[in-house]
Coordinates of C-alpha atoms and ligand atoms in Angstrom, one line a residue:
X1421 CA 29.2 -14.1 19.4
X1422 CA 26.5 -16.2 19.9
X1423 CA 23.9 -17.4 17.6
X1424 CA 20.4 -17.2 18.2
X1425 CA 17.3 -18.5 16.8
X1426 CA 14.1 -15.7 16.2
X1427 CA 10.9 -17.4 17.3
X1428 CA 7.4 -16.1 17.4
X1429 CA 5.5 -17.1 20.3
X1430 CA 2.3 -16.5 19.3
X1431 CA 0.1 -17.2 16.7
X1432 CA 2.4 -15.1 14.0
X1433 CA 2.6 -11.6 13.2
X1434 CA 4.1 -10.2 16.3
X1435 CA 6.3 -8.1 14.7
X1436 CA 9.6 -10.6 13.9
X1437 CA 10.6 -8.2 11.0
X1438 CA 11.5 -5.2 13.1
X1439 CA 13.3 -7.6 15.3
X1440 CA 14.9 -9.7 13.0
X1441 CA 16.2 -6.6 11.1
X1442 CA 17.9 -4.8 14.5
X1443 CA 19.1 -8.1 15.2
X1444 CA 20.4 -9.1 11.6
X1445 CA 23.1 -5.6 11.6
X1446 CA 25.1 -8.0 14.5
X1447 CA 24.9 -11.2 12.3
X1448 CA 27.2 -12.6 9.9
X1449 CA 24.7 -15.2 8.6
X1450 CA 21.0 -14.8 8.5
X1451 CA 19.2 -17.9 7.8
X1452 CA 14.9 -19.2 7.4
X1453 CA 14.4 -22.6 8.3
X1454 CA 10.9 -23.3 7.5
X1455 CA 7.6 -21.4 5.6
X1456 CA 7.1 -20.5 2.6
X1457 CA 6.2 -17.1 1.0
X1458 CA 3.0 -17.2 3.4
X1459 CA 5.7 -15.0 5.7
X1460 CA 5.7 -10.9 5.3
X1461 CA 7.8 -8.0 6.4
X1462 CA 7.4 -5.0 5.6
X1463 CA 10.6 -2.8 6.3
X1464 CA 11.0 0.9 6.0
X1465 CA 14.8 1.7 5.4
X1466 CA 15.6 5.0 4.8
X1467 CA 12.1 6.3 4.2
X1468 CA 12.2 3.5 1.5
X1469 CA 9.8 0.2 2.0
X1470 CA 10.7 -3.1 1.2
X1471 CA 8.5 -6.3 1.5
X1472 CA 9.7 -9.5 1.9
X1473 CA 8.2 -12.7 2.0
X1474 CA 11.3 -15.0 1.1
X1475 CA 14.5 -13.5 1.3
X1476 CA 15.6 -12.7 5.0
X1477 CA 15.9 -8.9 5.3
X1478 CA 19.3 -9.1 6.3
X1479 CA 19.6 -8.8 2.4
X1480 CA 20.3 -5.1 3.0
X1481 CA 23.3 -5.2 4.7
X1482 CA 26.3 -5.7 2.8
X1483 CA 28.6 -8.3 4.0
X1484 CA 25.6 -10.9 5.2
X1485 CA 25.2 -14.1 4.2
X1486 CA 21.4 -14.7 3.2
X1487 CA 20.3 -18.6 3.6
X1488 CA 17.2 -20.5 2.9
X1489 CA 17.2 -23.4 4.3
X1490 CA 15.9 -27.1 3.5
X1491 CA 13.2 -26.5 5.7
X1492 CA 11.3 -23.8 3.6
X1493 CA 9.0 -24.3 1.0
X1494 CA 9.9 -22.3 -2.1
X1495 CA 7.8 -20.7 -4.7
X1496 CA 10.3 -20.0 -7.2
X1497 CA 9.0 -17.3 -9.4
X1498 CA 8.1 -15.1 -6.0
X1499 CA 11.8 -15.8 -5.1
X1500 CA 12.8 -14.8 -8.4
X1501 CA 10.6 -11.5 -8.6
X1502 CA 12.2 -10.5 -5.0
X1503 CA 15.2 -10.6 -6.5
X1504 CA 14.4 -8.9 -9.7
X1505 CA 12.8 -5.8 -6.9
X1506 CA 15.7 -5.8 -5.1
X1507 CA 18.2 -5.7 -7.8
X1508 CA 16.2 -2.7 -9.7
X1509 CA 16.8 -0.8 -6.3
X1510 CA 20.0 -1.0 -6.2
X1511 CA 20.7 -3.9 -3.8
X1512 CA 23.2 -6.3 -4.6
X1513 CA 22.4 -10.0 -4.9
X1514 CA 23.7 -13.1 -5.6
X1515 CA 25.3 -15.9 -4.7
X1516 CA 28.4 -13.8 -2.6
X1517 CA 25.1 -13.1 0.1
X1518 CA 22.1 -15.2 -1.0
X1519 CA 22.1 -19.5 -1.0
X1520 CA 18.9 -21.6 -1.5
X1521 CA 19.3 -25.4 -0.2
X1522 CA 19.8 -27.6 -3.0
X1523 CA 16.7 -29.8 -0.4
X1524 CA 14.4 -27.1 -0.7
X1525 CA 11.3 -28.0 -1.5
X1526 CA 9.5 -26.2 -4.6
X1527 CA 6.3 -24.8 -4.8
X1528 CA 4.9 -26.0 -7.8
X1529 CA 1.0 -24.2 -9.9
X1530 CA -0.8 -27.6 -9.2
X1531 CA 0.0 -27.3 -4.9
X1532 CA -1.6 -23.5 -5.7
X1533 CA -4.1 -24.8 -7.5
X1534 CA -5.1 -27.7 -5.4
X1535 CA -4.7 -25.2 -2.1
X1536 CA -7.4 -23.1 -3.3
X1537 CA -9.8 -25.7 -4.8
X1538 CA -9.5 -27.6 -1.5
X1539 CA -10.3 -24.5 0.6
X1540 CA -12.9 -23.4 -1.6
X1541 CA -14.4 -26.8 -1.2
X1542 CA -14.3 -27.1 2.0
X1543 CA -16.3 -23.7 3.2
X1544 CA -17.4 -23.0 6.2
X1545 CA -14.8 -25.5 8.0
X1546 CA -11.8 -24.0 6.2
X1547 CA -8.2 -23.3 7.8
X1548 CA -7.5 -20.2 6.4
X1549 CA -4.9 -20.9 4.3
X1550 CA -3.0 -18.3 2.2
X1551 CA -3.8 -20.3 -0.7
X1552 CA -0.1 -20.2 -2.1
X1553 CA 0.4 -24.0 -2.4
X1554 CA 2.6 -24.3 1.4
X1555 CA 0.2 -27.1 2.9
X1556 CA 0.0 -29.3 -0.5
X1557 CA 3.9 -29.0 -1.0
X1558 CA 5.0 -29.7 2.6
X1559 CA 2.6 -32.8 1.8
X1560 CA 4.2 -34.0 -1.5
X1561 CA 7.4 -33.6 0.8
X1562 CA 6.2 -36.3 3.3
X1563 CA 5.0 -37.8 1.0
X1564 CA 8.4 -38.2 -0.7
X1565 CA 6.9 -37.3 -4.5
X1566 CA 8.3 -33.5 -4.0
X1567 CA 10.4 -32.0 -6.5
X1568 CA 13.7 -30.3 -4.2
X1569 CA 15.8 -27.4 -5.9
X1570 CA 18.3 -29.9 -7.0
X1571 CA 15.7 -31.1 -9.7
X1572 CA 14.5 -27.9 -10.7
X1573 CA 18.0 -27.3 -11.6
X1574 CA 18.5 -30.8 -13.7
X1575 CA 15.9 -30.3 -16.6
X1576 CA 16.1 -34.4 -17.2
X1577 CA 15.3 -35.1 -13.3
X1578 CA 13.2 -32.1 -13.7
X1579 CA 11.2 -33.9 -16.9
X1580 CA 11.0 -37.5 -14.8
X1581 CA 9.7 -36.3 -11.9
X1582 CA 7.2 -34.0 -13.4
X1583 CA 5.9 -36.9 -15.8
X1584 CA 5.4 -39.3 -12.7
X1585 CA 3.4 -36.6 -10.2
X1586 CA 1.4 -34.5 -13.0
X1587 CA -1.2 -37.7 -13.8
X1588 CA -2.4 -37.6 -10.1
X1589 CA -2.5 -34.3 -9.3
X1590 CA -4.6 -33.7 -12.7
X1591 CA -6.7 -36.4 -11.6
X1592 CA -7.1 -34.8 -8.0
X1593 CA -7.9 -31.6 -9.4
X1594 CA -10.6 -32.6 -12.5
X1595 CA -11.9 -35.3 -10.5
X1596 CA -12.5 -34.8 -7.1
X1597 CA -12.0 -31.2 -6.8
X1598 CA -13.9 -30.2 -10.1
X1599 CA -11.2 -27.4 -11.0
X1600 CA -8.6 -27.4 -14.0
X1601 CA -5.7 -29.8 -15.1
X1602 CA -2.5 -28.7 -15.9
X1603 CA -0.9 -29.9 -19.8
X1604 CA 3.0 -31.0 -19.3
X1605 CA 4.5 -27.8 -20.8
X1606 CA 2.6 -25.2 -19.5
X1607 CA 4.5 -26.5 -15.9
X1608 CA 8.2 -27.4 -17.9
X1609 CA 8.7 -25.0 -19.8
X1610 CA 8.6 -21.9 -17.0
X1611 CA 10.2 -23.8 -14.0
X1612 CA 12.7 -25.2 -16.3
X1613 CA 13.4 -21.5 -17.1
X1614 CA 12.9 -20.8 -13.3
X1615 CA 15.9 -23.6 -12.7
X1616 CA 18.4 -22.5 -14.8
X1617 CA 18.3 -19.1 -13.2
X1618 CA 18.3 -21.0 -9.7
X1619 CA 21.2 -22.3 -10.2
X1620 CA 24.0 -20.5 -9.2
X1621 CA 21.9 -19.4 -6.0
X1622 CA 21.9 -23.8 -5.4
X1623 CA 24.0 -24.7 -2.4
X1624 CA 24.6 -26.8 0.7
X1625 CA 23.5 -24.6 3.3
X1626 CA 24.5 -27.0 5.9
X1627 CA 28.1 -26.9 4.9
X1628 CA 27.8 -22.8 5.3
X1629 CA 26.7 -22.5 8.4
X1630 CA 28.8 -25.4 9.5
X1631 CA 31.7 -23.2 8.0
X1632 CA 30.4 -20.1 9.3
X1633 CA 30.4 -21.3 12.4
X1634 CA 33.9 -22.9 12.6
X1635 CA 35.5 -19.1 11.4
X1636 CA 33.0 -17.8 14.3
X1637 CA 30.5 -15.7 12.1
X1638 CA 27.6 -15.9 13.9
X1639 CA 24.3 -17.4 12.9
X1640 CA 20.4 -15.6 12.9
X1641 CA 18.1 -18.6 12.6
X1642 CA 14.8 -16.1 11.5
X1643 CA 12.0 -18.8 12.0
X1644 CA 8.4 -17.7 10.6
X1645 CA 4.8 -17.7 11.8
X1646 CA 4.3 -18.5 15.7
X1647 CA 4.9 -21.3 17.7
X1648 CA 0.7 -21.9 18.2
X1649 CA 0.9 -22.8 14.9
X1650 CA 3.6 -25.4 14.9
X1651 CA 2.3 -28.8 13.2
X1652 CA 3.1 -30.7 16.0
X1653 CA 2.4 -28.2 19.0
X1654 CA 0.3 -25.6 17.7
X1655 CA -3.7 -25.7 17.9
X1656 CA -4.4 -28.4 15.4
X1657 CA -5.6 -28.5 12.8
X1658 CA -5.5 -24.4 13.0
X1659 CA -2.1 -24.8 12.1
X1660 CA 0.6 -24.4 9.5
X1661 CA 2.7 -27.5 7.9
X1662 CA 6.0 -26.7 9.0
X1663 CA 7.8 -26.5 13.1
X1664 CA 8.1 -22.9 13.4
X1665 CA 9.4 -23.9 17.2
X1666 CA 12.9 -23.0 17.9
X1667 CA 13.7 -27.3 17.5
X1668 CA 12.6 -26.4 13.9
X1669 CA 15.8 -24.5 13.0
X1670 CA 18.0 -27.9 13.6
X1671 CA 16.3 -29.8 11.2
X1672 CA 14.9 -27.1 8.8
X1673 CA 19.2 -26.0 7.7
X1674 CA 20.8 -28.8 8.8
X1675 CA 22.6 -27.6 11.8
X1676 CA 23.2 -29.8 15.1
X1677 CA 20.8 -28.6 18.4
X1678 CA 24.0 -27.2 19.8
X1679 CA 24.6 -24.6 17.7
X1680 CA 21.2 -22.5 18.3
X1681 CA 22.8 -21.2 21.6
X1682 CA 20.3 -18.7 22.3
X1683 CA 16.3 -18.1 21.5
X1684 CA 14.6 -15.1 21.6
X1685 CA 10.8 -15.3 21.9
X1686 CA 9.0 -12.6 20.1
X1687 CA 5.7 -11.3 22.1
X1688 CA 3.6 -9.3 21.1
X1689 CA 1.8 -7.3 24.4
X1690 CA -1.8 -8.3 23.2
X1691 CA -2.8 -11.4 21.2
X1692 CA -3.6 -11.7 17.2
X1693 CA -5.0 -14.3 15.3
X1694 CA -5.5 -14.6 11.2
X1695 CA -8.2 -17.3 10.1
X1696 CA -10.2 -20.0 12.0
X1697 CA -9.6 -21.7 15.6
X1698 CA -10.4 -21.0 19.2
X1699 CA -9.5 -18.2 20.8
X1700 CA -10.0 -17.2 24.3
X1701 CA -8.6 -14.1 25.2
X1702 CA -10.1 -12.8 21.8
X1703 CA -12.3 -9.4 22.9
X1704 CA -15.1 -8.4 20.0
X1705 CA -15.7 -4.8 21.5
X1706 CA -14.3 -1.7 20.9
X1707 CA -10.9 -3.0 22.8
X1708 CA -10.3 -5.3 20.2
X1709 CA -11.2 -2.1 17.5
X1710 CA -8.5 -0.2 18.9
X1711 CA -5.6 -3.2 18.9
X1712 CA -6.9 -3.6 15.0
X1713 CA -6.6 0.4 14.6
X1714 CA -4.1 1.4 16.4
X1715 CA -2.0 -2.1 15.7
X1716 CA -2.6 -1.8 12.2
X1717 CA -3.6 -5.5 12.4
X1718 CA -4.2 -6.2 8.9
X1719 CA -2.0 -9.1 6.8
X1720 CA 0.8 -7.7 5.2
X1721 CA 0.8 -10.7 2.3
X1722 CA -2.9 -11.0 2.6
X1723 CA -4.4 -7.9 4.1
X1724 CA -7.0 -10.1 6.2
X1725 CA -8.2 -8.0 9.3
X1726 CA -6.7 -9.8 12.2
X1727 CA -8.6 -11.4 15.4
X1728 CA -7.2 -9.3 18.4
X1729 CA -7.3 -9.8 22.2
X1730 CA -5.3 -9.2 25.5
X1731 CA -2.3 -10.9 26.0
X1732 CA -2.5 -14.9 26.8
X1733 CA 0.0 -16.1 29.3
X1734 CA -0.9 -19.5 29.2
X1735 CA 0.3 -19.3 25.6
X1736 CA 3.2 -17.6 26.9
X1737 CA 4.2 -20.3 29.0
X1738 CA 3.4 -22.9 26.7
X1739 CA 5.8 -20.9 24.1
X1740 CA 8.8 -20.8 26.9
X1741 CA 8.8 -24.4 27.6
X1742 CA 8.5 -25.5 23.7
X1743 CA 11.2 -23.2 22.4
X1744 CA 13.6 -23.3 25.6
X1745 CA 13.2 -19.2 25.7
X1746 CA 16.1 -17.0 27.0
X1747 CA 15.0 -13.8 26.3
X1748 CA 11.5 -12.2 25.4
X1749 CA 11.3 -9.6 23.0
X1750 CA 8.1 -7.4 24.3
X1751 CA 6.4 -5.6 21.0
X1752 CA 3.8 -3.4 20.0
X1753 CA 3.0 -2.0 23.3
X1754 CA 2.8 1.4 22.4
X1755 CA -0.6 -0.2 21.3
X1756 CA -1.8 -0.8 25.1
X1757 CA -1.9 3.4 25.5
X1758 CA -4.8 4.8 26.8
X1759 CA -6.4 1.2 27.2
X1760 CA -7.3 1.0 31.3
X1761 CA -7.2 -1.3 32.7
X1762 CA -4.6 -3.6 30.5
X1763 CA -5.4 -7.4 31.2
X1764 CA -3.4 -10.5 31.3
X1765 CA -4.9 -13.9 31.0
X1766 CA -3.0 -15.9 33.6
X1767 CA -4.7 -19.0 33.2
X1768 CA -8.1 -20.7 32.1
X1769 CA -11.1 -21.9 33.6
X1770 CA -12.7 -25.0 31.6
X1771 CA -15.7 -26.9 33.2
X1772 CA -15.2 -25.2 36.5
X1773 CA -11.5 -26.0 36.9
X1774 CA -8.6 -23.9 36.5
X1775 CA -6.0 -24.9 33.6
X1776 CA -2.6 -23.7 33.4
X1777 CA -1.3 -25.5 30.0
X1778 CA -2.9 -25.6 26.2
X1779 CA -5.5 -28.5 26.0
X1780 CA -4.7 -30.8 23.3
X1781 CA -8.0 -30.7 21.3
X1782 CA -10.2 -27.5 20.0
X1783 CA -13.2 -28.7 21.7
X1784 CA -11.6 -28.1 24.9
X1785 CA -9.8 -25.0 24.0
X1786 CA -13.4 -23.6 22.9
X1787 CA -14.5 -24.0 26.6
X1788 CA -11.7 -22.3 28.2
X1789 CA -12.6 -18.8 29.9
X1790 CA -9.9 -16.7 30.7
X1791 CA -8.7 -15.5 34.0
X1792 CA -7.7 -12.5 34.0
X1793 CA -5.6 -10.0 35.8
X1794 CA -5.9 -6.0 35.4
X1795 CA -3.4 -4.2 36.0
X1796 CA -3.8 -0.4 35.8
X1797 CA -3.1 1.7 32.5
X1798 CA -1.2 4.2 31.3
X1799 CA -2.1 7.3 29.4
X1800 CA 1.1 8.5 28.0
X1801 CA 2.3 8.2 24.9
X1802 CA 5.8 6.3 25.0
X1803 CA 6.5 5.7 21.7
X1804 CA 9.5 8.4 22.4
X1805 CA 10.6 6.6 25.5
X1806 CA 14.5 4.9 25.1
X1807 CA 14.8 3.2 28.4
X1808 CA 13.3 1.3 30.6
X1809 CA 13.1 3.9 33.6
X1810 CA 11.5 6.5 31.4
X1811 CA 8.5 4.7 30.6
X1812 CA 6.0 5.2 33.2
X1813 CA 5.0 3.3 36.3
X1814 CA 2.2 1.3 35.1
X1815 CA 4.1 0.2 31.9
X1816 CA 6.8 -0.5 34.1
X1817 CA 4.6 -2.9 36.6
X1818 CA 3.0 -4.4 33.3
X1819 CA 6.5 -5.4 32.2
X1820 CA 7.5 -7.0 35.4
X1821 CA 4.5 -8.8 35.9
X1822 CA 4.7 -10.0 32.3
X1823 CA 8.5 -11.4 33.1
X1824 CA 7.5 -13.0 36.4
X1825 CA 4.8 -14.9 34.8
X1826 CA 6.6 -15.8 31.5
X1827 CA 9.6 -16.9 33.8
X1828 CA 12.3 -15.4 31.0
X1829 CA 14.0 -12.1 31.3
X1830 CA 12.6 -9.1 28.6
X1831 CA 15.5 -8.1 26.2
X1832 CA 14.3 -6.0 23.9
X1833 CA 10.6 -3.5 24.1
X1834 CA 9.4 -2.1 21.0
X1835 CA 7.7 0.9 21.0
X1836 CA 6.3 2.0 17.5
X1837 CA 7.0 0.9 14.0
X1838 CA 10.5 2.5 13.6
X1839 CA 13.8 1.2 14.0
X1840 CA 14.5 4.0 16.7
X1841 CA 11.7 3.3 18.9
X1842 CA 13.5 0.6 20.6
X1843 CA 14.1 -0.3 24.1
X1844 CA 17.4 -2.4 24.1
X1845 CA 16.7 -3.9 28.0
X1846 CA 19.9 -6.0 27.4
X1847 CA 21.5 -7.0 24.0
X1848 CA 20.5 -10.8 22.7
X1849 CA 23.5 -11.0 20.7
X1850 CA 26.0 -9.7 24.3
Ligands
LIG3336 P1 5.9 -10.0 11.5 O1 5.5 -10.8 10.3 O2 6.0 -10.9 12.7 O3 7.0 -9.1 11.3 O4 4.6 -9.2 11.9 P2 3.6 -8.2 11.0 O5 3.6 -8.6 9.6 O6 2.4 -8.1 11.8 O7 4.4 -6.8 11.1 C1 4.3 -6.1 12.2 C2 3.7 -4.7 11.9 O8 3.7 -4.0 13.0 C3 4.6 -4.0 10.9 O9 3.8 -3.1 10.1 C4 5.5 -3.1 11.8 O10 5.9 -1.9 11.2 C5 4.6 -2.9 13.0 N1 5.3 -2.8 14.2 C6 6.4 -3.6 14.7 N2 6.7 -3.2 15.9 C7 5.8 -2.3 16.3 C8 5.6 -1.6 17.5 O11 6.4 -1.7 18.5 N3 4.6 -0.7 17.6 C9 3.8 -0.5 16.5 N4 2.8 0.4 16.6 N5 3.9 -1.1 15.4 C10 4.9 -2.0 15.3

């Protein structure tokens, strides 16, 4: 079977969970190649909900192999309490079906600390951040003074590193950013703890999917956040620190662009966003009241009400060149009911010209308009609906016109919360 990398093409939350977790009972080897803990599903399994915001879901089904890969940022007392959750439930884990990169970077208090001080400082003009220390440690990661698994586990290379980074990030934090410093031990002592118990978990993850693959178990590459948040391609500085694009998965567990044979671009059918940054297609009436009501659109990790607004094909696009796309994964739509007409923004107008790609700065992005196309609603509820032919004519013509334009072929439609209201338009994984 093939494998095939889980992208969000968006601006995050478009529902990758569900997804991820229909897709993960076909996969041998579920893997995250970048985030942190800033990521959150929230799965109901068997009337039971689980949250997770580090370990893939594919946790709970026996016989997968759970990877984090070097990519991800991890906060190792949130990894830890997951664990500890899921093992009081009755789920089995350890290192039989859950590996952590021995190159993963760790989240570490002073990358919380100085996350929050900086946003706080910053007002007005700030990002949005989660505040859980992801921007600082992908920057101590660049910056080559991070501290990686593999010296969390080593309390001597655990000591020497810690000794050399703790002077200026005290002096960052009393200093410029008037908060608290951290003493030596009240950092040691825990993560040396946090290590030990690490340990076993410690493994080249590159050599397991490189293994997986050669005894053909096939490989879930579960990426996080949305491609319009990509460092590189996303709407900078609105952004988060990591490649969430498809590309992302090569580097982020050490697996050769080959391998990621397939991607599936998760859509959600209208647009959210969490925090700052332009966004054109964003509607403050009672439209965008309904997506937040009837969408639920609140954080899972951080329970922010979420920015909503029709769906943004431009984005689309953008999202189907960036990740190579070969199959959409349409979600939410159940949301559009009753909504008449149901617009699509097929392009933008800026300064009296029409645009048909992302501009490159926020300036510009601020002064796109949205073109829009309306297509008639529907009012039926089709949360019940199983197959494509049963959904009515106006979702059906919505669909269509959403494939023409992205230019990739609809796989999956979700139509409600549950596992069962799924539209299976053609199996990824076949
Ligand atoms: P993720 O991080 O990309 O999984 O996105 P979110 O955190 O926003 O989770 C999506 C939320 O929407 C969860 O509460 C899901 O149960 C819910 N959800 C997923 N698919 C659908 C759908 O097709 N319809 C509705 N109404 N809700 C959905």
């Amino acid at each position: 079977m093939p494998n095939i990398v889980v992208v969000g093409t968006q601006w995050g939350d478009e529902g990758k969970g569900k997804i991820v977790d229909l897709l993960t009972e076909q996969a041998r080897v579920v893997v995250r190649y970048q985030g942190g803990n800033n990521a959150g599903h929230t799965l109901v399994v068997g009337g039971e909900k689980f949250i997770f915001h580090l370990i893939p879901s594919g946790i709970l089904h026996p016989g997968t192999m759970c990877c984090l890969g070097n990519g991800v940022v991890l906060d190792p007392a949130v990894f830890l309490g997951e664990i500890d959750r899921l093992q009081s439930r009755g789920v089995k884990v350890g290192p039989e079906n859950l590996r952590v990169s021995e190159r993963t970077q760790v989240i570490m208090p002073y990358h919380q600390r100085l996350d929050l001080a900086r946003e706080r400082a910053k007002g007005a003009g700030k990002i949005g951040t989660t505040g859980r220390g992801i921007g600082p440690c992908y920057e101590d990661k660049v910056a080559r003074r991070g501290i990686r698994v593999a010296d969390l586990v080593d309390p001597q290379l655990l000591k020497a590193k810690l000794t050399e980074v703790l002077p200026e990030k005290n002096f960052l934090l009393e200093k410029l950013l008037g908060d608290k410093p951290f003493t030596f031990e009240e950092i040691f002592a825990p993560y040396e703890k946090f290590g030990q118990r690490l340990k076993p978990l410690m493994a080249n993850v590159s050599i397991i999917l490189h293994e997986a693959a050669k005894h053909g178990k096939n490989i879930l590459f579960e990426g996080a956040q949305g491609t319009h948040l990509d460092i590189d391609h996303g709407t900078y500085p609105f952004v988060t620190s990591s490649n969430p694009v498809a590309g992302g998965a090569a580097t982020g567990c050490g697996i050769g662009p080959k391998a990621l044979h397939r991607v599936l671009g998760i859509v959600k059918a209208y647009t959210t966003r969490v925090g700052g940054g332009p966004f054109p297609t964003e509607c403050l009436d009672s439209i965008g009241d309904h997506m937040v009501e009837v969408g639920q659109e609140f954080g899972s990790t951080t329970g922010r009400r979420r920015r909503c607004g029709w769906l943004d094909l431009v984005v689309l696009q953008e999202s189907a060149r960036l990740n190579g796309l070969t199959g959409l994964a349409i979600t939410k739509l159940d949301v559009l009911s009753t909504l008449d007409p149901v617009r699509i923004c097929v392009a933008y107008e800026v300064d009296g010209q029409r645009r048909d790609s992302m501009p490159p700065t926020l300036a510009e992005l601020e002064r796109c308009r949205p073109v829009f196309e309306d297509l008639p609603g529907w009012q039926e509820d089709i949360s019940g609906v199983r197959r494509v032919q049963d959904l009515p004519a106006n979702t059906r013509t919505y669909l269509k016109r959403l494939e023409e334009l992205a230019g990739v072929p609809i796989q999956v439609v979700s139509v409600g919360p549950d596992r069962e209201e799924t539209i299976v338009v053609q199996n990824p994984f076949a």
